[in-house]
Short mmCIF file of C-alpha atoms in Angstrom, two decimals:
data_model
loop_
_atom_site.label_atom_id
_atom_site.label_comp_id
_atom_site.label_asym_id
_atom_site.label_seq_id
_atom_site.Cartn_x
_atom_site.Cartn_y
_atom_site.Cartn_z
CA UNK A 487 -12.76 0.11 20.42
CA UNK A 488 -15.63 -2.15 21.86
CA UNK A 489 -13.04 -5.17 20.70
CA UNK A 490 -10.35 -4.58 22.45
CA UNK A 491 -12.12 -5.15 26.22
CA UNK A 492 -10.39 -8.34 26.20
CA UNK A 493 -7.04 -7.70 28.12
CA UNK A 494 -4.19 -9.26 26.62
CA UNK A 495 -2.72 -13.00 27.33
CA UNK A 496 0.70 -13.31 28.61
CA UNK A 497 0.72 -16.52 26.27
CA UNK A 498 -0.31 -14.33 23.39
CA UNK A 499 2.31 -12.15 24.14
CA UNK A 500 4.74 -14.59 24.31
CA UNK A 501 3.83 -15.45 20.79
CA UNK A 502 4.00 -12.62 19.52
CA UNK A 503 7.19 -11.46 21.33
CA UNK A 504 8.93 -14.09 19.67
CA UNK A 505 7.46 -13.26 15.74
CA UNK A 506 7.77 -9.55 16.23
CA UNK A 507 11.36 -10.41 16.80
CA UNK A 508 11.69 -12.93 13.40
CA UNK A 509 9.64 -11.23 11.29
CA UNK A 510 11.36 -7.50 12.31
CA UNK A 511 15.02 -8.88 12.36
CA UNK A 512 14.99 -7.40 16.46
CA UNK A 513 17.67 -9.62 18.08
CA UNK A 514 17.29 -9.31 21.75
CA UNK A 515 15.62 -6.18 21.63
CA UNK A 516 12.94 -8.51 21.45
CA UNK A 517 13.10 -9.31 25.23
CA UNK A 518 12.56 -5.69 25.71
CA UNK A 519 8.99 -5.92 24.60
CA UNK A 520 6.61 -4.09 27.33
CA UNK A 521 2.95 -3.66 27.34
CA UNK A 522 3.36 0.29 27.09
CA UNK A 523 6.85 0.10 24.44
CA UNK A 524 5.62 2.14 21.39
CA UNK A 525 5.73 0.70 18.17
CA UNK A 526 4.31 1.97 14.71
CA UNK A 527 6.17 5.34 13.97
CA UNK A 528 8.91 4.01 16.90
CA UNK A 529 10.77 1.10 15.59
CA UNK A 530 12.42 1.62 12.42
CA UNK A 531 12.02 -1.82 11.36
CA UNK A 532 8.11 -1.33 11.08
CA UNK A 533 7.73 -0.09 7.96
CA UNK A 534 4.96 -0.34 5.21
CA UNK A 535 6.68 -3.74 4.20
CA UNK A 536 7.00 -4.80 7.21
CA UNK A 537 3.80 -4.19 8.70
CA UNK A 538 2.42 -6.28 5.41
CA UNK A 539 4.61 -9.13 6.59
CA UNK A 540 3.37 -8.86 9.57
CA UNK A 541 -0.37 -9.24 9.32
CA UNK A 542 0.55 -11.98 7.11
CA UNK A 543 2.43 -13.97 9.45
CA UNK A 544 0.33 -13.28 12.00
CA UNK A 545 -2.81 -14.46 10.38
CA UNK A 546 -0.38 -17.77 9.61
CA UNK A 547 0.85 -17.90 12.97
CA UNK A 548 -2.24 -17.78 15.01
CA UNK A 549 -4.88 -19.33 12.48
CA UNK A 550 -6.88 -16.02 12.45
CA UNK A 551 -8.17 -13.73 9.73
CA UNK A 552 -7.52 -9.76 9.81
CA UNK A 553 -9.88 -7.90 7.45
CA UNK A 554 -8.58 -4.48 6.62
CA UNK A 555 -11.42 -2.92 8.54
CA UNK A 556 -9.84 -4.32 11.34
CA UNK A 557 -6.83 -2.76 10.69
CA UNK A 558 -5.97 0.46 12.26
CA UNK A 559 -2.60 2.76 13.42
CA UNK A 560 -4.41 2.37 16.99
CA UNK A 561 -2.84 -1.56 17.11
CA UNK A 562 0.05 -0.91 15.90
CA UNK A 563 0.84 1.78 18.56
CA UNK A 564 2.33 0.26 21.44
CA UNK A 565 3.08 -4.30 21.98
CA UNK A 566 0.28 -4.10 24.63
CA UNK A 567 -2.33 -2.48 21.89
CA UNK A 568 -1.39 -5.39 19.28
CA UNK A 569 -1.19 -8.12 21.59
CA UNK A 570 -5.15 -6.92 23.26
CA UNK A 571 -5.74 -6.63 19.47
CA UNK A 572 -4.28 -10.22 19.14
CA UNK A 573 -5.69 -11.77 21.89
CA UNK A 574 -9.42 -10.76 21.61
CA UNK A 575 -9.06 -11.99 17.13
CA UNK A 576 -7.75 -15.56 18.95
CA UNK A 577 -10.97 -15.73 21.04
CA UNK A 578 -13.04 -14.84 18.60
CA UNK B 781 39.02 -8.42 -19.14
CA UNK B 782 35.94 -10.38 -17.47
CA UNK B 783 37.24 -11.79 -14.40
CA UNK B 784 35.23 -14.49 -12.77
CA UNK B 785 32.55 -13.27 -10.53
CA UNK B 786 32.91 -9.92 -11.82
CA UNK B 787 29.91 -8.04 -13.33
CA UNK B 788 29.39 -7.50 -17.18
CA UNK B 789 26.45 -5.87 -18.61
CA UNK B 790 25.04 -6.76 -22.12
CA UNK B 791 21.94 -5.60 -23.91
CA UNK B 792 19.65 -9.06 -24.75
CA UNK B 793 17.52 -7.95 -27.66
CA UNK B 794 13.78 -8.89 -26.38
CA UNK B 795 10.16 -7.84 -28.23
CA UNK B 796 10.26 -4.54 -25.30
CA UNK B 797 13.65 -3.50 -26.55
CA UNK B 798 17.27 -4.31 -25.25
CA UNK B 799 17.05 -5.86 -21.60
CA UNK B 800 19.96 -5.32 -19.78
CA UNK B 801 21.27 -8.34 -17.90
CA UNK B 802 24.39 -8.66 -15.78
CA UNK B 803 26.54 -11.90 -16.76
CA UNK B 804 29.03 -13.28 -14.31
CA UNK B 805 31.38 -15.23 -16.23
CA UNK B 806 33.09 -18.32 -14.56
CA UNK B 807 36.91 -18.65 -13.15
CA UNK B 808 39.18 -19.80 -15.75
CA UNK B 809 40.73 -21.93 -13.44
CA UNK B 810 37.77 -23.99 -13.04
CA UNK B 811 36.49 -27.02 -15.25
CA UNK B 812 33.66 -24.77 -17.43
CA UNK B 813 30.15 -26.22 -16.52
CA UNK B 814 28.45 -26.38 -19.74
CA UNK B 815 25.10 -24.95 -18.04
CA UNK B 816 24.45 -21.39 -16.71
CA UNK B 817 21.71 -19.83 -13.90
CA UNK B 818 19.34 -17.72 -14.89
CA UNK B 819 18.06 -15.46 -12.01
CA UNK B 820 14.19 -14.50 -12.36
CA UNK B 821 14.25 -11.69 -9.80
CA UNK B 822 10.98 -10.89 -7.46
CA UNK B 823 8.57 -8.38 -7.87
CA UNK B 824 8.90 -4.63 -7.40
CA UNK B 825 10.46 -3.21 -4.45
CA UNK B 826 12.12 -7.15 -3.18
CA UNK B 827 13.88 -6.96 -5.91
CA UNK B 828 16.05 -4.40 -5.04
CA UNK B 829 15.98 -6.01 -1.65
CA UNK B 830 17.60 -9.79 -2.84
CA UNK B 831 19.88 -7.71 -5.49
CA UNK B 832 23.13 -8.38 -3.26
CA UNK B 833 21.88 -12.34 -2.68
CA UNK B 834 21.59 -12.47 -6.50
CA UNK B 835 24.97 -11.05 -6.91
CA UNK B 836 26.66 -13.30 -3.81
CA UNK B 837 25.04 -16.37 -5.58
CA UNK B 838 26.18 -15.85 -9.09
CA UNK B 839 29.99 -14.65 -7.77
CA UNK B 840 29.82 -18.21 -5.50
CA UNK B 841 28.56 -20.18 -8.73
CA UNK B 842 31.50 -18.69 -10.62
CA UNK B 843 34.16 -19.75 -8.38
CA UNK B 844 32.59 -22.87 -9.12
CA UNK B 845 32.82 -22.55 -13.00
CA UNK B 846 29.15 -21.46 -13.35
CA UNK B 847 28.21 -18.40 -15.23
CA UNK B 848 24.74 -16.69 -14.29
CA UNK B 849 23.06 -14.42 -16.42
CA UNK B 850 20.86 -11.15 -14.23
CA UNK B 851 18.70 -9.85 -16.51
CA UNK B 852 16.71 -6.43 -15.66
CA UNK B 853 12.84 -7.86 -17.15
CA UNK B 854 11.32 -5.13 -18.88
CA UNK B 855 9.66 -2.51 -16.68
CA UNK B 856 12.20 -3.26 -13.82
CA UNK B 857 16.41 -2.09 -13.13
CA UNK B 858 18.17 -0.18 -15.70
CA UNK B 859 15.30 -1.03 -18.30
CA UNK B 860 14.44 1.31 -20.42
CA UNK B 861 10.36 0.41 -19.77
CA UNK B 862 8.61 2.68 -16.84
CA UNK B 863 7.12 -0.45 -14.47
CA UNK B 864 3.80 1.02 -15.07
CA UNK B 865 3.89 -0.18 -19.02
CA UNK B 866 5.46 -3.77 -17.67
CA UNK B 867 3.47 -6.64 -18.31
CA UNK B 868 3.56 -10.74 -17.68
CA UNK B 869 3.93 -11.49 -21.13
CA UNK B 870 6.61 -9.03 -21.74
CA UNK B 871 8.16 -10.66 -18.70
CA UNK B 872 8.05 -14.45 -20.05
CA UNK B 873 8.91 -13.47 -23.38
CA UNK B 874 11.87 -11.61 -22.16
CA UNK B 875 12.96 -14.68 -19.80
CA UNK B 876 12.86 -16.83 -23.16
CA UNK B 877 14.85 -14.85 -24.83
CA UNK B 878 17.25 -14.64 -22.14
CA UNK B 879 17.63 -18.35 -21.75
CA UNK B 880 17.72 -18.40 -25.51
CA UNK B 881 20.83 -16.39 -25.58
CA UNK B 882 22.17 -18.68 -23.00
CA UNK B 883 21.14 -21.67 -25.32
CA UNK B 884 23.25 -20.09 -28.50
CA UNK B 885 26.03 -20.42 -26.30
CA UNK B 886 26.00 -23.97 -25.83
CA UNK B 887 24.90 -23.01 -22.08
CA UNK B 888 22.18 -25.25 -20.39
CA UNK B 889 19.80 -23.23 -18.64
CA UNK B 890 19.01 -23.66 -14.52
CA UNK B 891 16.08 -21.23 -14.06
CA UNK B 892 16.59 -19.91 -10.43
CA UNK B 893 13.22 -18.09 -9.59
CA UNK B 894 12.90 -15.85 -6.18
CA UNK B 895 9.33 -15.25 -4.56
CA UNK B 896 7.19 -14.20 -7.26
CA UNK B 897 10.36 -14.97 -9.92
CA UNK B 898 9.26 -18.37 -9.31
CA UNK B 899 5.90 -18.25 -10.28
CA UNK B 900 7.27 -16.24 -13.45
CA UNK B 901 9.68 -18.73 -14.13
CA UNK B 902 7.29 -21.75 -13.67
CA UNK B 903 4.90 -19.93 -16.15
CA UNK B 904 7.77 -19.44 -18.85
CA UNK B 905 8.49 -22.88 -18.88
CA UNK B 906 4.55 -23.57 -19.51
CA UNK B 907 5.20 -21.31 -22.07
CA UNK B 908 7.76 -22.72 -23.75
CA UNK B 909 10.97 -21.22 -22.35
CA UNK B 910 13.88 -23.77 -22.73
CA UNK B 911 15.88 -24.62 -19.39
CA UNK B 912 17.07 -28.09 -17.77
CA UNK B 913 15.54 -27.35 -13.98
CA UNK B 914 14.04 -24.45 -12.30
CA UNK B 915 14.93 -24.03 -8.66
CA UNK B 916 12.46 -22.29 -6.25
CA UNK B 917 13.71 -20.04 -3.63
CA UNK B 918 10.49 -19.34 -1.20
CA UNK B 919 8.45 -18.60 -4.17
CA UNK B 920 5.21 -16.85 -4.49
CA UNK B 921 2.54 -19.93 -4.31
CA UNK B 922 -0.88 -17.68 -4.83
CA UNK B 923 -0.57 -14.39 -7.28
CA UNK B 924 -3.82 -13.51 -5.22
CA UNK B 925 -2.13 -13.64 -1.99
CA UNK B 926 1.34 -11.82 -3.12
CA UNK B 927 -0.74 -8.88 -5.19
CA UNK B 928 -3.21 -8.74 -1.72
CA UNK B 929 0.03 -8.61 0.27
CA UNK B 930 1.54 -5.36 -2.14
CA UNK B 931 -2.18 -3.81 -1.65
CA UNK B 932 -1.71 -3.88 2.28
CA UNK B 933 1.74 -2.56 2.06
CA UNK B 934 0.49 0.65 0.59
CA UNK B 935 -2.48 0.38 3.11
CA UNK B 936 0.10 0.10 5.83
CA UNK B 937 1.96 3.00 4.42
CA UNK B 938 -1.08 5.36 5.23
CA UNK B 939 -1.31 4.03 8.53
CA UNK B 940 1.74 5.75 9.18
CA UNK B 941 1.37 9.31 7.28
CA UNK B 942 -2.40 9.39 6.84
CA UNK B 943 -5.07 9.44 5.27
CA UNK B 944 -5.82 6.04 5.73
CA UNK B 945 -6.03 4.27 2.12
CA UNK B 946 -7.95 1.05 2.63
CA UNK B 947 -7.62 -2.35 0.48
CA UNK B 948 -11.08 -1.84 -0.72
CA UNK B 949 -10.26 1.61 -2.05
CA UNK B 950 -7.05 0.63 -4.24
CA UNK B 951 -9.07 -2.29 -5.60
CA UNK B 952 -11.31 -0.13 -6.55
CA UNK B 953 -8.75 2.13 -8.67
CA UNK B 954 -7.92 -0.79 -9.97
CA UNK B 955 -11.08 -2.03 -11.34
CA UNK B 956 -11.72 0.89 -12.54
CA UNK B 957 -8.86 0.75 -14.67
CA UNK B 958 -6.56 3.17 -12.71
CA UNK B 959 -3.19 2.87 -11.83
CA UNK B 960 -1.82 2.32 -7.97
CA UNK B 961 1.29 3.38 -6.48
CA UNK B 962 2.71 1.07 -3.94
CA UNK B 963 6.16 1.71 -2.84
CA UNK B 964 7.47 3.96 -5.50
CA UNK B 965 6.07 0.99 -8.04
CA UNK B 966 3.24 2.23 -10.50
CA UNK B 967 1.19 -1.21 -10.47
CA UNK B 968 -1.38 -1.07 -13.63
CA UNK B 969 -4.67 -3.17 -13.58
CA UNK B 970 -3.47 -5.22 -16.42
CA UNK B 971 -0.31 -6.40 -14.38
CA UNK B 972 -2.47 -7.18 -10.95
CA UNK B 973 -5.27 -8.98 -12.82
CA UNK B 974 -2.49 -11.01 -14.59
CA UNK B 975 -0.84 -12.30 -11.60
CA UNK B 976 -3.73 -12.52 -9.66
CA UNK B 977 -4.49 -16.01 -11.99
CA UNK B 978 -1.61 -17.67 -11.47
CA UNK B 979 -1.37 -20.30 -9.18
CA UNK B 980 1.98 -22.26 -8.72
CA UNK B 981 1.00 -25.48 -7.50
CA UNK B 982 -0.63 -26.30 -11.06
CA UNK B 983 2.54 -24.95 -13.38
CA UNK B 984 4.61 -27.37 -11.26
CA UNK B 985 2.17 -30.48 -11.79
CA UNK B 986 2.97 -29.41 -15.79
CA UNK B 987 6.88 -28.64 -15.20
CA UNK B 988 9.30 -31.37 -17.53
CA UNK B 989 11.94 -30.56 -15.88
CA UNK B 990 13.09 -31.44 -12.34
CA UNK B 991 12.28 -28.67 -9.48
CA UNK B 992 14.09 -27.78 -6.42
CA UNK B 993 12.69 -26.08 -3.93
CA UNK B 994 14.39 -23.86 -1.26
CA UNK B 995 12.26 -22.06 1.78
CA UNK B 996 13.46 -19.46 3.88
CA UNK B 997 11.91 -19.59 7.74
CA UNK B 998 13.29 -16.73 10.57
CA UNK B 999 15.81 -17.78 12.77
CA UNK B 1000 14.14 -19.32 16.23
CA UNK B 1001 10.49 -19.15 14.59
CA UNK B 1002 7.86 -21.53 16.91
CA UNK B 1003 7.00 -23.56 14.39
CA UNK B 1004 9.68 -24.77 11.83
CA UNK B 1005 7.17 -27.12 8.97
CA UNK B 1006 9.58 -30.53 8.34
CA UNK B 1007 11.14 -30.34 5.35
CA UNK B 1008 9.36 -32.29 2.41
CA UNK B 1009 9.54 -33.90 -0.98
CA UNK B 1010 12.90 -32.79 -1.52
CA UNK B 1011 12.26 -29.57 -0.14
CA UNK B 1012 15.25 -27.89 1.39
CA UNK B 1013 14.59 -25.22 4.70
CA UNK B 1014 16.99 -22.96 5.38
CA UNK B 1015 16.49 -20.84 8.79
CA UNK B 1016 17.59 -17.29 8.26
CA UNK B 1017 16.83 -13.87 7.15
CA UNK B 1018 14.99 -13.10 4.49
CA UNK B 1019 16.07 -10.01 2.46
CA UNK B 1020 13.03 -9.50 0.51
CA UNK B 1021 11.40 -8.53 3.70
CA UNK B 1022 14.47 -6.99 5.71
CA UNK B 1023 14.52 -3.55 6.31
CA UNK B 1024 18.36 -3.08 6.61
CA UNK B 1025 19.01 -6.78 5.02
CA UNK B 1026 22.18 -8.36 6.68
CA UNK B 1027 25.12 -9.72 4.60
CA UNK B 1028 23.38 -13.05 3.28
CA UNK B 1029 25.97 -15.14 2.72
CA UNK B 1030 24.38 -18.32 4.19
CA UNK B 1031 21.73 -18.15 1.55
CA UNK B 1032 23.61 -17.15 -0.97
CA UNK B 1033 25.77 -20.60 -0.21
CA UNK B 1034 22.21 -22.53 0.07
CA UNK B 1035 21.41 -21.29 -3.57
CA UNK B 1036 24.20 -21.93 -4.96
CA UNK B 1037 24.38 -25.30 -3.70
CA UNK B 1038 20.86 -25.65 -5.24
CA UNK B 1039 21.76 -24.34 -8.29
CA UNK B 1040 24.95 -26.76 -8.54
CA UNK B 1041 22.98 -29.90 -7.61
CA UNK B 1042 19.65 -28.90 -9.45
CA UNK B 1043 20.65 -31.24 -12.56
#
């Protein structure tokens, strides 16, 4: 995906370290957050609702709009994926 | 034998049939209130999600002396409506009867609406329904928003076991007058268009009775928004959006404290 050239920002994913965490209920699992930990069809706590809640908050969290054409299993797979995804919506 | 806090089901006559509600009835011990709450549960799937905060609430209120009527709207719970025939109106007119039945008892009525329950609430006071306050618990501000949010939920659900089903698509069902599935939840045209007009912000400008408000931020989010004209915060899990919700006792206290001060 030509969008997601831009490599991720360590502030972005801070960011979203911290809401993946609140909005998924993670505890300090949260810390545990690496570029390459899988996520959609991995944690548990992602499910349909979740992943609802999370574009949501994210789009609240970070000022940004995510149309659904945006939206893809491909972010979702792994922190680093959604954070690139993340970080190249922010600079847009 | 009621005992206080314990759960009693009784059959409200309503224009969709008998709605099941679940009254807690106060502790004897305790100087009666003469008002009761009225839960107004959220949509679909969070409702089954806040069930145990609605239960911890009403068995904390009747320690206090408060009863609290649960009712099962039409469409939803032990009703005997599928959710694909529910509707709005059914909805307010079932509410009104509910906190009519509360009324015949010499009860006062404290609406207590949750997410889009307080947008339902709100409207069945603009409608008419009789109560002395509504309390908000992180209600549903935009129908738009909350029906867009359902939509991406089943979108989301594809994501995981394909084939992708995109937000365009299920509007599209639904303009064409189809039905959409979305988390076990048969969601009919009629019902989205419905709620997809309501706004909150406008039913409260109309509201004659006093509101309280109570919103629900994640524990150690960035950015916590100051609490506001009477609004109360409270940082901790939400249940309606918990996969495996945790024991919510501290909101539970917070809306029963609501509840009890919301004169």
């Amino acid at each position: 995906m030509a969008q997601l050239i831009a490599k991720s920002d360590p502030a972005v994913e801070a960011r979203l370290r911290d809401l993946l965490g609140s909005v998924l209920n993670l505890g300090a699992r949260a810390d545990g957050l690496e570029s390459d930990t899988p996520l959609l069809g991995a944690l548990p706590e992602l499910d349909s609702m979740a992943i609802a809640t999370l574009l949501t908050a994210l789009e609240e969290r970070f000022d940004i709009i995510i149309d659904d054409e945006d939206v893809s299993a491909d972010i979702f797979e792994t922190f680093g994926s959604l954070s690139e995804f993340l970080t190249a919506k922010v600079a847009a | 034998m009621s005992r206080p806090g314990w759960p009693e089901v009784r059959f409200l006559p309503t224009e969709a049939g008998l709605t099941p509600a679940i009254w807690r009835s106060p502790a004897p011990e305790r100087p009666r209130h003469p008002f009761a709450a009225l839960f107004v549960p959220p949509f679909a799937e969070e409702m089954n999600r806040t069930r145990r905060l609605m239960a911890l609430a009403g068995q904390m209120l009747a320690i206090e002396g408060i009863p609290s009527l649960l009712p099962d709207l039409p469409g939803t719970g032990d009703s005997p409506l599928p959710f694909r025939e529910a509707t709005w109106e059914g909805w307010v007119e079932a509410l009104t009867a509910c906190a009519g039945h509360l009324a015949e008892q010499g009860l006062g009525v404290r609406l207590v609406g949750i997410r889009l329950g307080g947008l339902l609430a709100a409207d069945a006071l603009a409608q008419g329904c009789q109560a002395q306050s509504l309390a908000l618990v992180d209600p549903v501000e935009d129908g738009r928003l909350h029906m867009r949010h359902w939509l991406r939920i089943r979108s989301a659900a594809s994501m995981e076991i394909g084939p992708r089903i995109t937000l365009s698509y299920l509007q599209t069902q639904l303009d064409n007058g189809q039905t959409i599935e979305v988390a076990g939840y048969e969601m009919g045209p009629q019902l989205v268009n419905r709620i997809n007009a309501l706004k909150l912000a406008p039913l409260l400008a109309e509201a004659q009775v006093p509101v309280h408000r109570l919103d629900v931020t994640a524990p150690g989010a960035e950015t916590q928004a100051p609490a506001m004209d009477g609004r109360r915060i409270i940082a901790a899990d939400a249940p309606w959006n918990s996969f495996e919700p945790a024991e919510p006792v501290a909101l539970a206290r917070a809306v029963a404290d609501m509840v009890q001060e919301a004169a």
